[in-house]
Short mmCIF file of C-alpha atoms in Angstrom, two decimals:
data_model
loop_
_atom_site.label_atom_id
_atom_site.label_comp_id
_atom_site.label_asym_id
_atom_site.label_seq_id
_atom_site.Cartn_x
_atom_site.Cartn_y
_atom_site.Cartn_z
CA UNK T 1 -24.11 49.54 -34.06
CA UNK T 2 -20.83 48.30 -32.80
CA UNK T 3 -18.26 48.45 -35.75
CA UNK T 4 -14.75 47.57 -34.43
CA UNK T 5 -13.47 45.28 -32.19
CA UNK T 6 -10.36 45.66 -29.62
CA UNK T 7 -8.28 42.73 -28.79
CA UNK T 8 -5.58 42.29 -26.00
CA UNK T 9 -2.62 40.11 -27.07
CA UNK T 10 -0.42 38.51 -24.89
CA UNK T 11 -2.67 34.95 -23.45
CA UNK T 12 -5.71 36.59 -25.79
CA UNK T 13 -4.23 36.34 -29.65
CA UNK T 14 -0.83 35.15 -28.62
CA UNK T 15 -1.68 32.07 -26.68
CA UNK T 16 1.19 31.79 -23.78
CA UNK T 17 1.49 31.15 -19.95
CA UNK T 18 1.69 34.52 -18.67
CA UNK T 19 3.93 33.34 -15.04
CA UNK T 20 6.60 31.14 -17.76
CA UNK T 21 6.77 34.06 -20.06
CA UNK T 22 7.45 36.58 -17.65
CA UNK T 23 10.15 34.39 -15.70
CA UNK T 24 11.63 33.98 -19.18
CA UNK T 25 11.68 37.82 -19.95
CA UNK T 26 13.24 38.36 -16.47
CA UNK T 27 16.25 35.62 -16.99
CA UNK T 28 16.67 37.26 -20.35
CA UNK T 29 17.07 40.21 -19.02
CA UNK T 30 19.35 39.43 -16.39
CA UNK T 31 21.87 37.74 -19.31
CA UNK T 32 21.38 40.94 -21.68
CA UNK T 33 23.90 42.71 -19.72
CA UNK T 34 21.57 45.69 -18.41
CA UNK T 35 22.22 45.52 -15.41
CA UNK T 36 25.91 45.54 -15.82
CA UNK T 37 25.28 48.03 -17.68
CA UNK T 38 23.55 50.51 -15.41
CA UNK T 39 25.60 50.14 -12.98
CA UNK T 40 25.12 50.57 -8.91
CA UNK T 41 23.90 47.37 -6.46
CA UNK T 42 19.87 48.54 -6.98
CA UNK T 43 19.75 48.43 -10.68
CA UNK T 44 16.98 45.84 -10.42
CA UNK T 45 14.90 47.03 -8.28
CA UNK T 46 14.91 50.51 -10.84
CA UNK T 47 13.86 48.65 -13.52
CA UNK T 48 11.46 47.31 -11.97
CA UNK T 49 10.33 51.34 -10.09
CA UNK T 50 10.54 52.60 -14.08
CA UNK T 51 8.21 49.83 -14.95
CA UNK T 52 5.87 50.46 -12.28
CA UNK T 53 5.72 54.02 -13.13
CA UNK T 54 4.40 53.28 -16.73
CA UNK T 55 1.97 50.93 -15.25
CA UNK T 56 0.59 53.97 -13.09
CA UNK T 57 1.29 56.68 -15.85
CA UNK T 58 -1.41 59.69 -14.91
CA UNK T 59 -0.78 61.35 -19.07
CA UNK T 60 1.65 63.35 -17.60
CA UNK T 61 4.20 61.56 -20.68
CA UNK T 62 4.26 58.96 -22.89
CA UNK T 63 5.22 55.69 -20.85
CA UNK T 64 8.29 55.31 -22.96
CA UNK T 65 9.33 58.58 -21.70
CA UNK T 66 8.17 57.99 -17.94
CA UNK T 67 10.21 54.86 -18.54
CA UNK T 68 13.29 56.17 -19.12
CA UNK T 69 13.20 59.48 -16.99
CA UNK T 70 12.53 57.22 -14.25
CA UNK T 71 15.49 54.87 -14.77
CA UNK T 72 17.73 58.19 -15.62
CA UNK T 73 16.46 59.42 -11.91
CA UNK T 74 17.09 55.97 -10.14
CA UNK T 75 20.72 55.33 -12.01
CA UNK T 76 21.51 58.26 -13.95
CA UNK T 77 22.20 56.06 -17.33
CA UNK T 78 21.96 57.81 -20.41
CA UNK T 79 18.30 57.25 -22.16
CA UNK T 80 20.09 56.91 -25.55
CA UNK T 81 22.12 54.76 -24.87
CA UNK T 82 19.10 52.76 -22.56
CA UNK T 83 17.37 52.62 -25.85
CA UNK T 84 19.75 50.87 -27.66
CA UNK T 85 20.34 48.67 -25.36
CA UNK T 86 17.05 47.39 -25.55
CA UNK T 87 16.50 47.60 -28.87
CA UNK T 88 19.66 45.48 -29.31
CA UNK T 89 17.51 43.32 -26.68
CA UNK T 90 14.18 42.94 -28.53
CA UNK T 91 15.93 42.34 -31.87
CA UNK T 92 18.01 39.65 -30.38
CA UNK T 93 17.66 37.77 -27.03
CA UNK T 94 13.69 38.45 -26.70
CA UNK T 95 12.82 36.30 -29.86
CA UNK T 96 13.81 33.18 -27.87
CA UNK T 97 10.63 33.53 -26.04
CA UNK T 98 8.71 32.97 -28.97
CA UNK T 99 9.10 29.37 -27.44
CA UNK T 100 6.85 30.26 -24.73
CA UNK T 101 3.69 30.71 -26.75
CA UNK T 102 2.11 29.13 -29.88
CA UNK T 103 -0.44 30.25 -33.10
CA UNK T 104 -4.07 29.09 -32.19
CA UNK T 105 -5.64 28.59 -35.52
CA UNK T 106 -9.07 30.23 -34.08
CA UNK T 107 -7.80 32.98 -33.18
CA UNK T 108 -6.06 33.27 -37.02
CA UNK T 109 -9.50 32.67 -38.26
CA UNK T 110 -11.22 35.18 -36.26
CA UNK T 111 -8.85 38.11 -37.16
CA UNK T 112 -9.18 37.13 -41.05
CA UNK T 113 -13.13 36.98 -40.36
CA UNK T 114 -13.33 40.01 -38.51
CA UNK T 115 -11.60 42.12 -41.50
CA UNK T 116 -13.77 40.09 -44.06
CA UNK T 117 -16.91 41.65 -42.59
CA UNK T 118 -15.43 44.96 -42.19
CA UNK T 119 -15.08 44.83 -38.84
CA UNK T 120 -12.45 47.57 -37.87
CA UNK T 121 -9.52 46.00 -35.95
CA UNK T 122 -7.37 47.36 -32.56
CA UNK T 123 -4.59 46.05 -31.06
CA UNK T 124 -4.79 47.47 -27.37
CA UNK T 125 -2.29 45.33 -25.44
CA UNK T 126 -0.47 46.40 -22.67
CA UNK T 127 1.74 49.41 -23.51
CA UNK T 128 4.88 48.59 -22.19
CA UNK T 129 7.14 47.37 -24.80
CA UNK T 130 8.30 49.31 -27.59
CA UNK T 131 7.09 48.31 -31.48
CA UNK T 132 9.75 46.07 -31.63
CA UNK T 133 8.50 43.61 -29.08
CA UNK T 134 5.11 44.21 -29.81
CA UNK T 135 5.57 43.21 -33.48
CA UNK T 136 7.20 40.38 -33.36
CA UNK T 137 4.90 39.05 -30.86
CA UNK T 138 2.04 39.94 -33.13
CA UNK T 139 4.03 37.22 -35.63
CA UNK T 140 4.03 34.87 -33.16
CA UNK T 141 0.53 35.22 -33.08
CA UNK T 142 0.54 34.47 -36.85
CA UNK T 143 -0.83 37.52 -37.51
CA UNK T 144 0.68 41.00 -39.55
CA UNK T 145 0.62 44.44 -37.73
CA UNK T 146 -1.78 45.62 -41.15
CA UNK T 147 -4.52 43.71 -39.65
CA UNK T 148 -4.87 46.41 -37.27
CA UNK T 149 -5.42 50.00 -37.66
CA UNK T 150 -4.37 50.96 -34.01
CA UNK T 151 -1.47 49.51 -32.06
CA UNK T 152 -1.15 50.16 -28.50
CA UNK T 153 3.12 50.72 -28.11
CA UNK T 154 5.05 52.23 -25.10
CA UNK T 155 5.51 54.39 -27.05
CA UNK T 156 2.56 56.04 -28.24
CA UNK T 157 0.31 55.60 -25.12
CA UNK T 158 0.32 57.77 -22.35
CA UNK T 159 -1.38 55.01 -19.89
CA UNK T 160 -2.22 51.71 -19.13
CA UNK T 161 -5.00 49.11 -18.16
CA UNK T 162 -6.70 49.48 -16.44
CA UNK T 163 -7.33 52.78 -16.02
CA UNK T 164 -10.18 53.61 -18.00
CA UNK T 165 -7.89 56.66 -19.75
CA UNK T 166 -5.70 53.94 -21.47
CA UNK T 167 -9.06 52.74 -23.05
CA UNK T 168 -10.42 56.55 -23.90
CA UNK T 169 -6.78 57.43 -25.00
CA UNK T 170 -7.72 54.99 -28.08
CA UNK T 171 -11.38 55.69 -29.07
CA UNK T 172 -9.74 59.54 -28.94
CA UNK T 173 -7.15 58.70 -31.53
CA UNK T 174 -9.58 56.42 -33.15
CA UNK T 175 -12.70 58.48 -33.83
CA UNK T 176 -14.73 55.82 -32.37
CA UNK T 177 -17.13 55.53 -29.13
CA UNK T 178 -16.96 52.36 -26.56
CA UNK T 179 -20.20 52.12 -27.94
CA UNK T 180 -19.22 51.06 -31.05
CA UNK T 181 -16.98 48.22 -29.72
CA UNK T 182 -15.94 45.22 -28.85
CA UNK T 183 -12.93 44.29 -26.52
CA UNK T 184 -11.85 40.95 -26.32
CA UNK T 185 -9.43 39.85 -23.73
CA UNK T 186 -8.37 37.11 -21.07
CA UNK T 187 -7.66 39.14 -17.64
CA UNK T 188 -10.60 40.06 -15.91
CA UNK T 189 -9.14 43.20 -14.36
CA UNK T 190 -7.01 44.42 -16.99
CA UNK T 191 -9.37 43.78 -20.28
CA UNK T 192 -12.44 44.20 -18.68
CA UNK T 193 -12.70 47.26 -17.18
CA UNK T 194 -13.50 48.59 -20.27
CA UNK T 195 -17.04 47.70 -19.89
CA UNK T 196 -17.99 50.51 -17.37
CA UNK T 197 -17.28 52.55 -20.32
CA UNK T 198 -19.64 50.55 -22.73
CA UNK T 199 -17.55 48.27 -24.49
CA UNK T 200 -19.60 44.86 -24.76
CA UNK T 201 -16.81 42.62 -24.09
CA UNK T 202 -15.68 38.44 -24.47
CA UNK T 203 -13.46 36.87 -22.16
CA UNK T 204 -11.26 34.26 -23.81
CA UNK T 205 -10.80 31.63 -21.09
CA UNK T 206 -8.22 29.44 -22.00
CA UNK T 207 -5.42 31.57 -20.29
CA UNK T 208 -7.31 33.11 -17.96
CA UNK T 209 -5.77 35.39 -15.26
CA UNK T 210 -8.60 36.39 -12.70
CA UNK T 211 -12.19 35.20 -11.35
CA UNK T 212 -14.46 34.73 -14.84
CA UNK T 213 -17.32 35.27 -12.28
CA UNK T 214 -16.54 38.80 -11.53
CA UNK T 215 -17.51 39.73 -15.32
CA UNK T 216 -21.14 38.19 -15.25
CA UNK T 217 -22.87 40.49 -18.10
CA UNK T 218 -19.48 39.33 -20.43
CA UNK T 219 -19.89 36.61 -23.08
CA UNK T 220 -17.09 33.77 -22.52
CA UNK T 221 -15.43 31.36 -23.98
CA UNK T 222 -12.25 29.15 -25.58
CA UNK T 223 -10.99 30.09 -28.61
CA UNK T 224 -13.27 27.59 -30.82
CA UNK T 225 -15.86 29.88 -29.06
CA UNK T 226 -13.88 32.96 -29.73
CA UNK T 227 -14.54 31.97 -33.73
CA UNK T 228 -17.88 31.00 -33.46
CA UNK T 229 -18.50 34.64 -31.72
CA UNK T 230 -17.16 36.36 -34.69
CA UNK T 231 -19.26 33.96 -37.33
CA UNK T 232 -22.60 35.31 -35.45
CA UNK T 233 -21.53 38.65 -35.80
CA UNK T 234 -23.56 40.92 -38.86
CA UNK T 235 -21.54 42.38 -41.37
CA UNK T 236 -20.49 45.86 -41.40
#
């Protein structure tokens, strides 16, 4: 019997326009100062290598730390002092994005629905921002990070989607099989390759990123759908 269900965030729970959100994280960026601040004529193009190298993050470290070793190799700036930069960043600057993205009231529903029936509750987005980020996008959401008993950070993941270890990493720390869950997601590359493993997964399609056709054994649907999906489910 499948007991828990594991939701993506960003364009999933947080509605937003993944290509405007991104262009604002990247101007934000740009006016935080980092780059000033690292020094050299190719800081951009590290931050950009140290993100990529979470993104393909084999275990070898947690993806904050393959973060900031990689922007240590590429600039030599102190990963302290990279830290606080950022989390100077994320407590500050960041928020302004909240104007990217809205609360869907389904979605609301679905999470309160979902815990009514027992339903145990993951938060596997992305892991490449630290808690910080992640949290306060979770509010944007209109949601609390105690709906959740897992939360996928930078900083306690030692991969990412889609390799199927960022999804195994999870049901380890978890206790749980893919057997017993649900993922529910909008990108059909990212969130869905989870189902190889034997998640039974929903594709939320009103910011979709990818061809819905390429998941044909997936239920779909908006967010109204999204709601009704969690209303047909039995109680735990």
């Amino acid at each position: 019997m499948r007991k828990a269900v594991f939701f993506d965030l960003d364009g999933t729970l947080l509605p937003l326009d993944m290509e405007k959100f991104m262009h604002g994280y990247d101007a934000l960026i740009d006016q935080s100062g980092l780059f000033e601040f690292l020094g050299g004529t190719h800081t951009k193009a590290a931050f950009k290598k140290s993100i990529h190298a979470m993104l393909q993050n084999d275990g070898r470290a947690l993806n904050s730390d393959v973060f900031l070793n990689t922007l240590y190799a590429e600039t030599k700036a102190d990963p302290d002092a990279v830290s606080q930069h950022f989390d100077a960043f994320y407590k500050n600057g960041f928020l302004s994005l909240k104007s990217c993205t809205r609360t869907d009231r389904h979605a609301v529903k679905t999470i309160a629905l979902l815990r009514q029936k027992g339903y145990r509750l993951v938060l596997a987005t992305n892991p490449l921002f630290p808690p910080v980020a992640t949290n306060a996008r979770i509010e944007w959401a209109g949601l609390d990070i105690n709906d959740f008993e897992y939360i996928s950070y930078f900083d306690n993941s030692r991969y990412c989607k889609p390799n199927s270890e960022y999804f195994l990493e999870i049901l380890d720390k978890t206790g749980l099989s893919a057997r017993e869950c649900y993922f529910v997601g909008n990108d059909v590359a990212d969130d869905m390759a989870c189902l190889s493993l034997g998640f039974e997964g929903f594709l939320v399609l009103d910011h979709l990123i990818g061809d819905a056709r390429r998941v044909p054994s997936c239920a779909k649907g908006y967010y109204s759908d999204l709601l009704g999906f969690a209303e047909s489910l039995p109680k735990i």
